[in-house]
PDB file of C-alpha atoms and ligand atoms in Angstrom:
ATOM      1  CA  MET A   1      87.960 -23.669-104.272  1.00  0.00           C
ATOM      2  CA  SER A   2      86.554 -20.269-103.433  1.00  0.00           C
ATOM      3  CA  ARG A   3      87.611 -18.673-100.181  1.00  0.00           C
ATOM      4  CA  ALA A   4      85.343 -15.693-100.628  1.00  0.00           C
ATOM      5  CA  LEU A   5      82.503 -15.171 -98.232  1.00  0.00           C
ATOM      6  CA  THR A   6      79.281 -16.364 -99.857  1.00  0.00           C
ATOM      7  CA  ALA A   7      75.659 -15.649 -98.969  1.00  0.00           C
ATOM      8  CA  ALA A   8      75.366 -19.245 -97.778  1.00  0.00           C
ATOM      9  CA  ASP A   9      78.290 -18.740 -95.440  1.00  0.00           C
ATOM     10  CA  THR A  10      76.703 -15.647 -93.991  1.00  0.00           C
ATOM     11  CA  ALA A  11      73.376 -17.402 -93.559  1.00  0.00           C
ATOM     12  CA  THR A  12      74.894 -20.310 -91.660  1.00  0.00           C
ATOM     13  CA  MET A  13      77.242 -18.155 -89.629  1.00  0.00           C
ATOM     14  CA  MET A  14      75.925 -17.678 -86.128  1.00  0.00           C
ATOM     15  CA  SER A  15      76.661 -14.566 -84.210  1.00  0.00           C
ATOM     16  CA  GLY A  16      79.406 -15.353 -81.772  1.00  0.00           C
ATOM     17  CA  ASP A  17      81.236 -17.789 -84.062  1.00  0.00           C
ATOM     18  CA  PRO A  18      84.863 -17.738 -82.976  1.00  0.00           C
ATOM     19  CA  LEU A  19      87.163 -15.845 -85.337  1.00  0.00           C
ATOM     20  CA  VAL A  20      90.909 -15.299 -85.511  1.00  0.00           C
ATOM     21  CA  LEU A  21      93.015 -12.357 -86.610  1.00  0.00           C
ATOM     22  CA  VAL A  22      95.990 -13.341 -88.749  1.00  0.00           C
ATOM     23  CA  ALA A  23      98.777 -11.905 -90.898  1.00  0.00           C
ATOM     24  CA  ASP A  24     101.229 -13.130 -93.507  1.00  0.00           C
ATOM     25  CA  ILE A  25     104.556 -11.279 -93.807  1.00  0.00           C
ATOM     26  CA  GLY A  26     106.596 -11.664 -96.986  1.00  0.00           C
ATOM     27  CA  GLY A  27     109.521  -9.729 -98.392  1.00  0.00           C
ATOM     28  CA  THR A  28     107.183  -7.720-100.653  1.00  0.00           C
ATOM     29  CA  SER A  29     103.838  -7.450 -98.873  1.00  0.00           C
ATOM     30  CA  MET A  30     102.183  -7.865 -95.490  1.00  0.00           C
ATOM     31  CA  ARG A  31      98.606  -9.133 -95.446  1.00  0.00           C
ATOM     32  CA  ALA A  32      96.084  -9.302 -92.641  1.00  0.00           C
ATOM     33  CA  ALA A  33      92.758 -11.141 -92.413  1.00  0.00           C
ATOM     34  CA  VAL A  34      89.943 -12.215 -90.147  1.00  0.00           C
ATOM     35  CA  VAL A  35      89.249 -15.919 -90.663  1.00  0.00           C
ATOM     36  CA  ASP A  36      86.629 -18.313 -89.330  1.00  0.00           C
ATOM     37  CA  ALA A  37      87.224 -21.921 -88.268  1.00  0.00           C
ATOM     38  CA  ARG A  38      86.123 -23.238 -91.674  1.00  0.00           C
ATOM     39  CA  GLY A  39      88.839 -21.255 -93.423  1.00  0.00           C
ATOM     40  CA  VAL A  40      86.609 -18.494 -94.785  1.00  0.00           C
ATOM     41  CA  LEU A  41      88.495 -15.194 -95.144  1.00  0.00           C
ATOM     42  CA  ILE A  42      85.951 -12.704 -93.859  1.00  0.00           C
ATOM     43  CA  GLU A  43      87.935  -9.502 -94.229  1.00  0.00           C
ATOM     44  CA  ARG A  44      91.394  -8.824 -95.622  1.00  0.00           C
ATOM     45  CA  ALA A  45      93.850  -6.065 -96.491  1.00  0.00           C
ATOM     46  CA  THR A  46      97.410  -5.744 -97.807  1.00  0.00           C
ATOM     47  CA  ILE A  47     100.258  -3.233 -97.494  1.00  0.00           C
ATOM     48  CA  ALA A  48     103.858  -3.172 -98.724  1.00  0.00           C
ATOM     49  CA  THR A  49     106.423  -4.652 -96.317  1.00  0.00           C
ATOM     50  CA  GLU A  50     109.292  -2.294 -97.162  1.00  0.00           C
ATOM     51  CA  PRO A  51     111.631  -4.326 -94.931  1.00  0.00           C
ATOM     52  CA  GLU A  52     114.410  -1.748 -95.321  1.00  0.00           C
ATOM     53  CA  ARG A  53     112.447   0.603 -93.023  1.00  0.00           C
ATOM     54  CA  GLY A  54     113.171  -1.829 -90.216  1.00  0.00           C
ATOM     55  CA  LEU A  55     111.180  -4.291 -88.142  1.00  0.00           C
ATOM     56  CA  ALA A  56     109.830  -1.744 -85.639  1.00  0.00           C
ATOM     57  CA  ASP A  57     108.369   0.366 -88.439  1.00  0.00           C
ATOM     58  CA  ALA A  58     106.809  -2.688 -90.136  1.00  0.00           C
ATOM     59  CA  ALA A  59     105.409  -3.958 -86.818  1.00  0.00           C
ATOM     60  CA  GLY A  60     103.715  -0.615 -86.172  1.00  0.00           C
ATOM     61  CA  ARG A  61     102.133  -0.549 -89.627  1.00  0.00           C
ATOM     62  CA  LEU A  62     101.042  -4.193 -89.410  1.00  0.00           C
ATOM     63  CA  ALA A  63      99.437  -3.579 -85.988  1.00  0.00           C
ATOM     64  CA  VAL A  64      97.372  -0.772 -87.560  1.00  0.00           C
ATOM     65  CA  LEU A  65      96.418  -2.981 -90.525  1.00  0.00           C
ATOM     66  CA  MET A  66      95.327  -5.865 -88.276  1.00  0.00           C
ATOM     67  CA  THR A  67      93.320  -3.501 -86.086  1.00  0.00           C
ATOM     68  CA  GLU A  68      91.548  -2.084 -89.162  1.00  0.00           C
ATOM     69  CA  VAL A  69      90.781  -5.513 -90.581  1.00  0.00           C
ATOM     70  CA  ARG A  70      89.336  -6.597 -87.254  1.00  0.00           C
ATOM     71  CA  ALA A  71      87.155  -3.467 -87.079  1.00  0.00           C
ATOM     72  CA  ASN A  72      85.960  -3.868 -90.675  1.00  0.00           C
ATOM     73  CA  ALA A  73      84.934  -7.524 -90.417  1.00  0.00           C
ATOM     74  CA  ALA A  74      81.230  -7.369 -91.229  1.00  0.00           C
ATOM     75  CA  VAL A  75      80.365 -10.564 -89.437  1.00  0.00           C
ATOM     76  CA  PRO A  76      79.521 -10.831 -85.763  1.00  0.00           C
ATOM     77  CA  GLY A  77      81.930 -12.978 -83.866  1.00  0.00           C
ATOM     78  CA  GLU A  78      84.562 -12.851 -81.230  1.00  0.00           C
ATOM     79  CA  VAL A  79      88.232 -12.706 -82.202  1.00  0.00           C
ATOM     80  CA  VAL A  80      89.686 -15.351 -79.902  1.00  0.00           C
ATOM     81  CA  ALA A  81      93.336 -15.436 -80.956  1.00  0.00           C
ATOM     82  CA  ALA A  82      95.954 -14.013 -83.304  1.00  0.00           C
ATOM     83  CA  ALA A  83      98.810 -15.506 -85.307  1.00  0.00           C
ATOM     84  CA  VAL A  84     101.352 -14.458 -87.908  1.00  0.00           C
ATOM     85  CA  ALA A  85     102.864 -16.468 -90.748  1.00  0.00           C
ATOM     86  CA  THR A  86     106.158 -14.999 -91.865  1.00  0.00           C
ATOM     87  CA  ALA A  87     109.063 -15.496 -94.196  1.00  0.00           C
ATOM     88  CA  GLY A  88     111.871 -16.911 -92.115  1.00  0.00           C
ATOM     89  CA  PRO A  89     113.878 -18.405 -90.688  1.00  0.00           C
ATOM     90  CA  VAL A  90     112.010 -17.527 -87.506  1.00  0.00           C
ATOM     91  CA  ASP A  91     111.940 -19.105 -84.042  1.00  0.00           C
ATOM     92  CA  PRO A  92     108.303 -20.061 -83.435  1.00  0.00           C
ATOM     93  CA  ALA A  93     108.731 -19.826 -79.662  1.00  0.00           C
ATOM     94  CA  THR A  94     109.873 -16.192 -79.632  1.00  0.00           C
ATOM     95  CA  GLY A  95     109.070 -14.865 -83.106  1.00  0.00           C
ATOM     96  CA  LYS A  96     112.722 -13.831 -83.429  1.00  0.00           C
ATOM     97  CA  TYR A  97     114.190 -13.837 -86.918  1.00  0.00           C
ATOM     98  CA  ARG A  98     117.425 -15.608 -87.727  1.00  0.00           C
ATOM     99  CA  PHE A  99     119.183 -13.915 -90.678  1.00  0.00           C
ATOM    100  CA  PRO A 100     116.022 -13.806 -92.848  1.00  0.00           C
ATOM    101  CA  PRO A 101     117.202 -13.369 -96.474  1.00  0.00           C
ATOM    102  CA  ASN A 102     113.991 -11.626 -97.602  1.00  0.00           C
ATOM    103  CA  LEU A 103     113.673  -9.386 -94.521  1.00  0.00           C
ATOM    104  CA  PRO A 104     117.187  -7.933 -94.326  1.00  0.00           C
ATOM    105  CA  GLY A 105     118.046  -6.184 -91.077  1.00  0.00           C
ATOM    106  CA  TRP A 106     115.398  -8.003 -89.045  1.00  0.00           C
ATOM    107  CA  HIS A 107     117.828 -10.534 -87.527  1.00  0.00           C
ATOM    108  CA  ASP A 108     117.322 -11.251 -83.800  1.00  0.00           C
ATOM    109  CA  GLU A 109     114.253  -8.982 -83.621  1.00  0.00           C
ATOM    110  CA  THR A 110     110.582  -9.903 -83.063  1.00  0.00           C
ATOM    111  CA  MET A 111     107.223  -8.233 -83.727  1.00  0.00           C
ATOM    112  CA  VAL A 112     105.422 -10.179 -81.025  1.00  0.00           C
ATOM    113  CA  PRO A 113     105.442  -7.586 -78.185  1.00  0.00           C
ATOM    114  CA  THR A 114     104.299  -4.738 -80.469  1.00  0.00           C
ATOM    115  CA  LEU A 115     101.484  -6.773 -82.024  1.00  0.00           C
ATOM    116  CA  SER A 116     100.328  -8.344 -78.740  1.00  0.00           C
ATOM    117  CA  GLU A 117     100.104  -4.982 -77.054  1.00  0.00           C
ATOM    118  CA  ALA A 118      98.285  -3.311 -79.947  1.00  0.00           C
ATOM    119  CA  LEU A 119      95.776  -6.149 -80.389  1.00  0.00           C
ATOM    120  CA  GLY A 120      95.299  -7.087 -76.746  1.00  0.00           C
ATOM    121  CA  LEU A 121      95.828 -10.731 -77.678  1.00  0.00           C
ATOM    122  CA  PRO A 122      98.691 -13.190 -77.453  1.00  0.00           C
ATOM    123  CA  VAL A 123     100.280 -13.460 -80.924  1.00  0.00           C
ATOM    124  CA  HIS A 124     101.612 -16.805 -82.162  1.00  0.00           C
ATOM    125  CA  VAL A 125     104.213 -17.007 -84.912  1.00  0.00           C
ATOM    126  CA  GLY A 126     105.056 -19.614 -87.528  1.00  0.00           C
ATOM    127  CA  HIS A 127     107.168 -19.968 -90.662  1.00  0.00           C
ATOM    128  CA  ASP A 128     105.037 -19.264 -93.743  1.00  0.00           C
ATOM    129  CA  ALA A 129     105.783 -22.483 -95.629  1.00  0.00           C
ATOM    130  CA  THR A 130     105.305 -24.621 -92.517  1.00  0.00           C
ATOM    131  CA  LEU A 131     101.941 -22.982 -91.879  1.00  0.00           C
ATOM    132  CA  ALA A 132     101.045 -23.381 -95.567  1.00  0.00           C
ATOM    133  CA  ALA A 133     101.622 -27.120 -95.146  1.00  0.00           C
ATOM    134  CA  LEU A 134      99.361 -27.087 -92.088  1.00  0.00           C
ATOM    135  CA  ALA A 135      96.685 -25.213 -94.064  1.00  0.00           C
ATOM    136  CA  GLU A 136      96.785 -27.862 -96.793  1.00  0.00           C
ATOM    137  CA  THR A 137      95.889 -30.534 -94.187  1.00  0.00           C
ATOM    138  CA  ARG A 138      92.804 -28.565 -93.084  1.00  0.00           C
ATOM    139  CA  PHE A 139      91.538 -26.602 -96.060  1.00  0.00           C
ATOM    140  CA  GLY A 140      93.496 -27.630 -99.152  1.00  0.00           C
ATOM    141  CA  ALA A 141      94.619 -30.612-101.198  1.00  0.00           C
ATOM    142  CA  GLY A 142      95.303 -32.861 -98.193  1.00  0.00           C
ATOM    143  CA  ILE A 143      92.363 -32.426 -95.831  1.00  0.00           C
ATOM    144  CA  GLY A 144      92.654 -34.868 -92.948  1.00  0.00           C
ATOM    145  CA  MET A 145      96.192 -35.990 -93.853  1.00  0.00           C
ATOM    146  CA  ARG A 146      98.805 -36.400 -91.101  1.00  0.00           C
ATOM    147  CA  HIS A 147     101.936 -36.627 -93.259  1.00  0.00           C
ATOM    148  CA  LEU A 148     102.203 -33.857 -95.830  1.00  0.00           C
ATOM    149  CA  LEU A 149     104.917 -31.730 -97.394  1.00  0.00           C
ATOM    150  CA  TYR A 150     104.385 -28.303 -98.944  1.00  0.00           C
ATOM    151  CA  VAL A 151     106.964 -27.082-101.451  1.00  0.00           C
ATOM    152  CA  THR A 152     106.795 -23.537-102.768  1.00  0.00           C
ATOM    153  CA  VAL A 153     108.650 -22.999-106.032  1.00  0.00           C
ATOM    154  CA  SER A 154     108.843 -19.286-106.592  1.00  0.00           C
ATOM    155  CA  THR A 155     111.732 -16.771-106.700  1.00  0.00           C
ATOM    156  CA  GLY A 156     113.264 -19.146-104.166  1.00  0.00           C
ATOM    157  CA  ILE A 157     112.230 -22.625-103.051  1.00  0.00           C
ATOM    158  CA  GLY A 158     110.957 -23.283 -99.543  1.00  0.00           C
ATOM    159  CA  GLY A 159     109.048 -25.977 -97.795  1.00  0.00           C
ATOM    160  CA  GLY A 160     106.935 -27.006 -94.845  1.00  0.00           C
ATOM    161  CA  ILE A 161     106.802 -30.411 -93.198  1.00  0.00           C
ATOM    162  CA  ILE A 162     103.890 -31.975 -91.324  1.00  0.00           C
ATOM    163  CA  VAL A 163     104.713 -35.298 -89.676  1.00  0.00           C
ATOM    164  CA  ASP A 164     102.073 -37.175 -87.679  1.00  0.00           C
ATOM    165  CA  GLY A 165      99.883 -34.078 -87.769  1.00  0.00           C
ATOM    166  CA  ARG A 166     102.537 -31.748 -86.335  1.00  0.00           C
ATOM    167  CA  PRO A 167     104.700 -29.094 -87.976  1.00  0.00           C
ATOM    168  CA  VAL A 168     108.405 -29.932 -87.955  1.00  0.00           C
ATOM    169  CA  THR A 169     110.295 -26.755 -87.070  1.00  0.00           C
ATOM    170  CA  GLY A 170     113.808 -27.963 -86.269  1.00  0.00           C
ATOM    171  CA  ALA A 171     116.096 -26.818 -83.462  1.00  0.00           C
ATOM    172  CA  HIS A 172     116.180 -23.163 -84.647  1.00  0.00           C
ATOM    173  CA  GLY A 173     112.989 -22.815 -86.696  1.00  0.00           C
ATOM    174  CA  GLY A 174     114.994 -23.641 -89.814  1.00  0.00           C
ATOM    175  CA  ALA A 175     113.547 -27.017 -90.847  1.00  0.00           C
ATOM    176  CA  GLY A 176     111.898 -27.448 -94.222  1.00  0.00           C
ATOM    177  CA  GLU A 177     114.462 -25.594 -96.327  1.00  0.00           C
ATOM    178  CA  VAL A 178     114.015 -28.093 -99.134  1.00  0.00           C
ATOM    179  CA  GLY A 179     115.395 -25.569-101.626  1.00  0.00           C
ATOM    180  CA  HIS A 180     118.884 -26.160-100.332  1.00  0.00           C
ATOM    181  CA  MET A 181     118.993 -29.895-100.973  1.00  0.00           C
ATOM    182  CA  ILE A 182     121.964 -30.559-103.240  1.00  0.00           C
ATOM    183  CA  VAL A 183     120.583 -32.008-106.471  1.00  0.00           C
ATOM    184  CA  ALA A 184     123.287 -30.914-108.940  1.00  0.00           C
ATOM    185  CA  PRO A 185     126.739 -31.284-107.311  1.00  0.00           C
ATOM    186  CA  GLY A 186     129.216 -28.910-108.923  1.00  0.00           C
ATOM    187  CA  GLY A 187     126.352 -26.847-110.315  1.00  0.00           C
ATOM    188  CA  PRO A 188     125.597 -23.159-109.836  1.00  0.00           C
ATOM    189  CA  SER A 189     125.102 -21.644-106.368  1.00  0.00           C
ATOM    190  CA  CYS A 190     121.986 -20.109-104.848  1.00  0.00           C
ATOM    191  CA  GLY A 191     121.941 -16.714-103.101  1.00  0.00           C
ATOM    192  CA  ALA A 192     122.825 -18.408 -99.810  1.00  0.00           C
ATOM    193  CA  GLY A 193     125.945 -19.832-101.437  1.00  0.00           C
ATOM    194  CA  CYS A 194     125.284 -23.571-101.568  1.00  0.00           C
ATOM    195  CA  GLY A 195     126.463 -25.065-104.826  1.00  0.00           C
ATOM    196  CA  GLY A 196     124.067 -27.155-106.874  1.00  0.00           C
ATOM    197  CA  CYS A 197     121.084 -26.855-104.562  1.00  0.00           C
ATOM    198  CA  LEU A 198     117.522 -27.208-105.841  1.00  0.00           C
ATOM    199  CA  GLU A 199     116.909 -23.464-105.518  1.00  0.00           C
ATOM    200  CA  ALA A 200     119.967 -22.699-107.672  1.00  0.00           C
ATOM    201  CA  VAL A 201     118.729 -24.871-110.550  1.00  0.00           C
ATOM    202  CA  ALA A 202     114.912 -25.000-110.328  1.00  0.00           C
ATOM    203  CA  SER A 203     113.618 -21.760-108.769  1.00  0.00           C
ATOM    204  CA  GLY A 204     112.560 -18.577-110.541  1.00  0.00           C
ATOM    205  CA  SER A 205     115.914 -16.981-109.713  1.00  0.00           C
ATOM    206  CA  GLY A 206     117.689 -20.156-110.861  1.00  0.00           C
ATOM    207  CA  ILE A 207     115.845 -20.027-114.186  1.00  0.00           C
ATOM    208  CA  VAL A 208     116.832 -16.379-114.708  1.00  0.00           C
ATOM    209  CA  ALA A 209     120.456 -17.200-113.811  1.00  0.00           C
ATOM    210  CA  GLU A 210     120.464 -19.969-116.421  1.00  0.00           C
ATOM    211  CA  VAL A 211     119.065 -17.514-119.003  1.00  0.00           C
ATOM    212  CA  ARG A 212     122.010 -15.189-118.271  1.00  0.00           C
ATOM    213  CA  ARG A 213     124.578 -17.997-118.424  1.00  0.00           C
ATOM    214  CA  ARG A 214     123.267 -18.779-121.899  1.00  0.00           C
ATOM    215  CA  GLY A 215     123.497 -15.115-122.895  1.00  0.00           C
ATOM    216  CA  LEU A 216     119.746 -14.913-123.499  1.00  0.00           C
ATOM    217  CA  SER A 217     117.460 -12.018-122.702  1.00  0.00           C
ATOM    218  CA  TRP A 218     114.358 -13.160-120.772  1.00  0.00           C
ATOM    219  CA  ASP A 219     114.233 -11.387-117.421  1.00  0.00           C
ATOM    220  CA  SER A 220     111.780 -13.640-115.587  1.00  0.00           C
ATOM    221  CA  ALA A 221     110.783 -17.279-115.306  1.00  0.00           C
ATOM    222  CA  LYS A 222     107.400 -16.203-116.649  1.00  0.00           C
ATOM    223  CA  GLY A 223     109.077 -14.980-119.839  1.00  0.00           C
ATOM    224  CA  VAL A 224     110.848 -18.324-120.229  1.00  0.00           C
ATOM    225  CA  PHE A 225     107.585 -20.253-119.785  1.00  0.00           C
ATOM    226  CA  ALA A 226     105.857 -18.041-122.362  1.00  0.00           C
ATOM    227  CA  ALA A 227     108.691 -18.545-124.872  1.00  0.00           C
ATOM    228  CA  ALA A 228     108.687 -22.297-124.255  1.00  0.00           C
ATOM    229  CA  ALA A 229     104.934 -22.367-124.926  1.00  0.00           C
ATOM    230  CA  GLU A 230     105.626 -20.715-128.290  1.00  0.00           C
ATOM    231  CA  GLY A 231     108.144 -23.432-129.114  1.00  0.00           C
ATOM    232  CA  ASP A 232     111.428 -21.604-128.471  1.00  0.00           C
ATOM    233  CA  ALA A 233     114.051 -24.373-128.264  1.00  0.00           C
ATOM    234  CA  ALA A 234     116.328 -22.717-125.679  1.00  0.00           C
ATOM    235  CA  ALA A 235     113.389 -21.875-123.420  1.00  0.00           C
ATOM    236  CA  ARG A 236     112.153 -25.456-123.668  1.00  0.00           C
ATOM    237  CA  GLU A 237     115.595 -26.758-122.668  1.00  0.00           C
ATOM    238  CA  ILE A 238     115.607 -24.521-119.605  1.00  0.00           C
ATOM    239  CA  VAL A 239     112.104 -25.635-118.609  1.00  0.00           C
ATOM    240  CA  GLU A 240     112.995 -29.311-119.145  1.00  0.00           C
ATOM    241  CA  SER A 241     116.083 -28.916-116.976  1.00  0.00           C
ATOM    242  CA  THR A 242     113.981 -27.230-114.269  1.00  0.00           C
ATOM    243  CA  VAL A 243     111.455 -30.078-114.320  1.00  0.00           C
ATOM    244  CA  ARG A 244     114.213 -32.718-114.170  1.00  0.00           C
ATOM    245  CA  HIS A 245     115.920 -31.106-111.178  1.00  0.00           C
ATOM    246  CA  LEU A 246     112.607 -30.639-109.411  1.00  0.00           C
ATOM    247  CA  ALA A 247     111.784 -34.309-109.996  1.00  0.00           C
ATOM    248  CA  ASN A 248     115.101 -35.311-108.384  1.00  0.00           C
ATOM    249  CA  GLY A 249     114.344 -33.158-105.363  1.00  0.00           C
ATOM    250  CA  LEU A 250     110.787 -34.442-105.005  1.00  0.00           C
ATOM    251  CA  ALA A 251     111.914 -38.081-105.280  1.00  0.00           C
ATOM    252  CA  SER A 252     114.390 -37.464-102.450  1.00  0.00           C
ATOM    253  CA  LEU A 253     111.672 -35.925-100.285  1.00  0.00           C
ATOM    254  CA  LEU A 254     109.340 -38.868-100.943  1.00  0.00           C
ATOM    255  CA  ALA A 255     112.063 -41.301 -99.908  1.00  0.00           C
ATOM    256  CA  ILE A 256     112.868 -39.427 -96.698  1.00  0.00           C
ATOM    257  CA  PHE A 257     109.390 -38.518 -95.439  1.00  0.00           C
ATOM    258  CA  ASP A 258     106.980 -41.072 -96.994  1.00  0.00           C
ATOM    259  CA  PRO A 259     104.280 -38.370 -97.084  1.00  0.00           C
ATOM    260  CA  GLU A 260     100.666 -38.977 -98.053  1.00  0.00           C
ATOM    261  CA  LEU A 261     100.988 -36.001-100.376  1.00  0.00           C
ATOM    262  CA  VAL A 262     103.456 -33.343-101.547  1.00  0.00           C
ATOM    263  CA  VAL A 263     101.626 -30.102-102.392  1.00  0.00           C
ATOM    264  CA  LEU A 264     103.393 -27.640-104.684  1.00  0.00           C
ATOM    265  CA  GLY A 265     102.674 -23.914-104.720  1.00  0.00           C
ATOM    266  CA  GLY A 266     104.334 -20.714-105.950  1.00  0.00           C
ATOM    267  CA  GLY A 267     104.617 -18.894-109.258  1.00  0.00           C
ATOM    268  CA  VAL A 268     107.009 -21.331-110.930  1.00  0.00           C
ATOM    269  CA  THR A 269     104.653 -24.198-110.062  1.00  0.00           C
ATOM    270  CA  GLN A 270     101.914 -22.316-111.933  1.00  0.00           C
ATOM    271  CA  GLY A 271     104.254 -21.952-114.904  1.00  0.00           C
ATOM    272  CA  LEU A 272     104.944 -25.679-114.814  1.00  0.00           C
ATOM    273  CA  ALA A 273     101.244 -26.590-115.136  1.00  0.00           C
ATOM    274  CA  PRO A 274     101.600 -27.627-118.825  1.00  0.00           C
ATOM    275  CA  TYR A 275     104.521 -29.885-117.817  1.00  0.00           C
ATOM    276  CA  TRP A 276     102.824 -31.515-114.825  1.00  0.00           C
ATOM    277  CA  ALA A 277     102.626 -34.967-116.433  1.00  0.00           C
ATOM    278  CA  ASP A 278     106.368 -34.746-117.227  1.00  0.00           C
ATOM    279  CA  LEU A 279     107.118 -33.793-113.633  1.00  0.00           C
ATOM    280  CA  GLU A 280     105.115 -36.758-112.336  1.00  0.00           C
ATOM    281  CA  ARG A 281     106.748 -39.178-114.791  1.00  0.00           C
ATOM    282  CA  LEU A 282     110.316 -37.975-114.136  1.00  0.00           C
ATOM    283  CA  THR A 283     109.750 -38.057-110.375  1.00  0.00           C
ATOM    284  CA  ARG A 284     108.392 -41.596-110.602  1.00  0.00           C
ATOM    285  CA  ASP A 285     111.361 -42.626-112.762  1.00  0.00           C
ATOM    286  CA  VAL A 286     113.876 -41.685-110.063  1.00  0.00           C
ATOM    287  CA  ALA A 287     111.754 -42.454-106.988  1.00  0.00           C
ATOM    288  CA  LEU A 288     111.853 -45.683-104.989  1.00  0.00           C
ATOM    289  CA  PRO A 289     110.059 -48.736-106.451  1.00  0.00           C
ATOM    290  CA  ARG A 290     107.158 -48.185-104.041  1.00  0.00           C
ATOM    291  CA  TYR A 291     106.132 -45.261-106.299  1.00  0.00           C
ATOM    292  CA  ALA A 292     105.979 -47.355-109.487  1.00  0.00           C
ATOM    293  CA  GLY A 293     102.209 -46.924-109.524  1.00  0.00           C
ATOM    294  CA  GLY A 294     102.411 -43.122-109.273  1.00  0.00           C
ATOM    295  CA  VAL A 295     103.729 -40.321-107.110  1.00  0.00           C
ATOM    296  CA  PRO A 296     101.542 -38.389-104.639  1.00  0.00           C
ATOM    297  CA  LEU A 297     101.998 -34.851-106.009  1.00  0.00           C
ATOM    298  CA  ALA A 298      99.374 -32.097-106.214  1.00  0.00           C
ATOM    299  CA  ARG A 299      99.249 -28.413-106.999  1.00  0.00           C
ATOM    300  CA  THR A 300      97.865 -26.173-104.260  1.00  0.00           C
ATOM    301  CA  SER A 301      94.223 -25.149-104.407  1.00  0.00           C
ATOM    302  CA  LEU A 302      94.700 -22.356-101.849  1.00  0.00           C
ATOM    303  CA  GLY A 303      96.398 -19.880-104.182  1.00  0.00           C
ATOM    304  CA  GLY A 304      98.316 -17.252-102.249  1.00  0.00           C
ATOM    305  CA  ASP A 305      96.196 -17.672 -99.104  1.00  0.00           C
ATOM    306  CA  ALA A 306      97.920 -20.753 -97.694  1.00  0.00           C
ATOM    307  CA  GLY A 307     100.052 -18.712 -95.258  1.00  0.00           C
ATOM    308  CA  LEU A 308      97.089 -16.749 -93.895  1.00  0.00           C
ATOM    309  CA  LEU A 309      95.029 -19.936 -93.549  1.00  0.00           C
ATOM    310  CA  GLY A 310      97.881 -21.741 -91.819  1.00  0.00           C
ATOM    311  CA  ALA A 311      98.210 -18.862 -89.367  1.00  0.00           C
ATOM    312  CA  ALA A 312      94.474 -19.258 -88.742  1.00  0.00           C
ATOM    313  CA  VAL A 313      94.930 -22.953 -87.914  1.00  0.00           C
ATOM    314  CA  LEU A 314      97.710 -22.008 -85.474  1.00  0.00           C
ATOM    315  CA  ALA A 315      95.602 -19.287 -83.846  1.00  0.00           C
ATOM    316  CA  PHE A 316      92.561 -21.543 -83.450  1.00  0.00           C
ATOM    317  CA  GLN A 317      94.794 -24.284 -82.032  1.00  0.00           C
ATOM    318  CA  SER A 318      96.013 -21.863 -79.374  1.00  0.00           C
ATOM    319  CA  ALA A 319      92.374 -21.295 -78.413  1.00  0.00           C
ATOM    320  CA  GLY A 320      91.651 -25.032 -78.281  1.00  0.00           C
ATOM    321  CA  ILE A 321      89.557 -24.986 -81.467  1.00  0.00           C
ATOM    322  CA  GLU A 322      90.133 -27.358 -84.383  1.00  0.00           C
ATOM    323  CA  ALA A 323      89.903 -25.444 -87.669  1.00  0.00           C
ATOM    324  CA  ARG A 324      89.039 -27.307 -90.859  1.00  0.00           C
ATOM    325  CA  ALA A 325      87.016 -26.927 -94.022  1.00  0.00           C
ATOM    326  CA  ALA A 326      83.295 -27.544 -93.857  1.00  0.00           C
ATOM    327  CA  ALA A 327      82.247 -30.858 -95.413  1.00  0.00           C
ATOM    328  CA  ARG A 328      81.472 -30.425 -99.100  1.00  0.00           C
ATOM    329  CA  GLY A 329      79.445 -32.352-101.601  1.00  0.00           C
TER     330      GLY A 329
HETATM  331 ZN1   ZN B 401     120.997 -23.188-101.656  1.00  0.00          ZN
END
């Protein structure tokens, strides 16, 4: 699905269409965009996060980026609200971080006052994977669904949970950490120190750790996938083990949440594309009997934009506007 602005979009876009100003903060980059209620990204820009320079520094640079993006949006329309998707954990009520592993040094701080003041708008905050899940129910693989899980399998493994149409955030903004489900008791530990969790055995960093344990030389999950595609036996074993652990995790999530759909995103998910049928079969094999006919798994169609689009849903919600994709077909 294209999220680029097309001539048809421009033609049907009336002046005065409500727009929102959003950002997505990750450990590597910060992105900003102006988005309309149909999920069209009208203008966008990216800068490096450089979290080691501190939250105040990043907040100042992001405020400038968001201001520029707003000024450059070549479509008439009023920006009615602003929201930020961010790596977490983060408290959605205050925007305060809680020991964020990918944003070291940002604990107990928030960007909200800086951004609100610079933009002249209230700024709402959500966890990136939770907002990605929300985006999938409006613009992605699960449009109209009320029970959906989003699982990102990348350097780490994270997740977002939508139950009865609402994001589940937990008591401290920490819900959805599906990467730390224990799927291999006694197995290796993740960076957070839990032994045998899904992230330790099925994430990009878990794959690289397994390469090292075997004394092999690939330095990325991508390298392992490429070698497996060329028939390397050790690489294939590592990929098969990744798929099996992921299947165990997904079967557990299906049993607990009974979602309409689990959407998978992230770089490792892309690498697993040739093994998708295996993932479905292995998940079905260990899932409850109600999944004998098949498991509701899908790969994301939103690419890397799910966080930005989820922030847009949140911003529109705050303005009393329901954002969703235009009817197609
Ligand atoms: Zn863990």
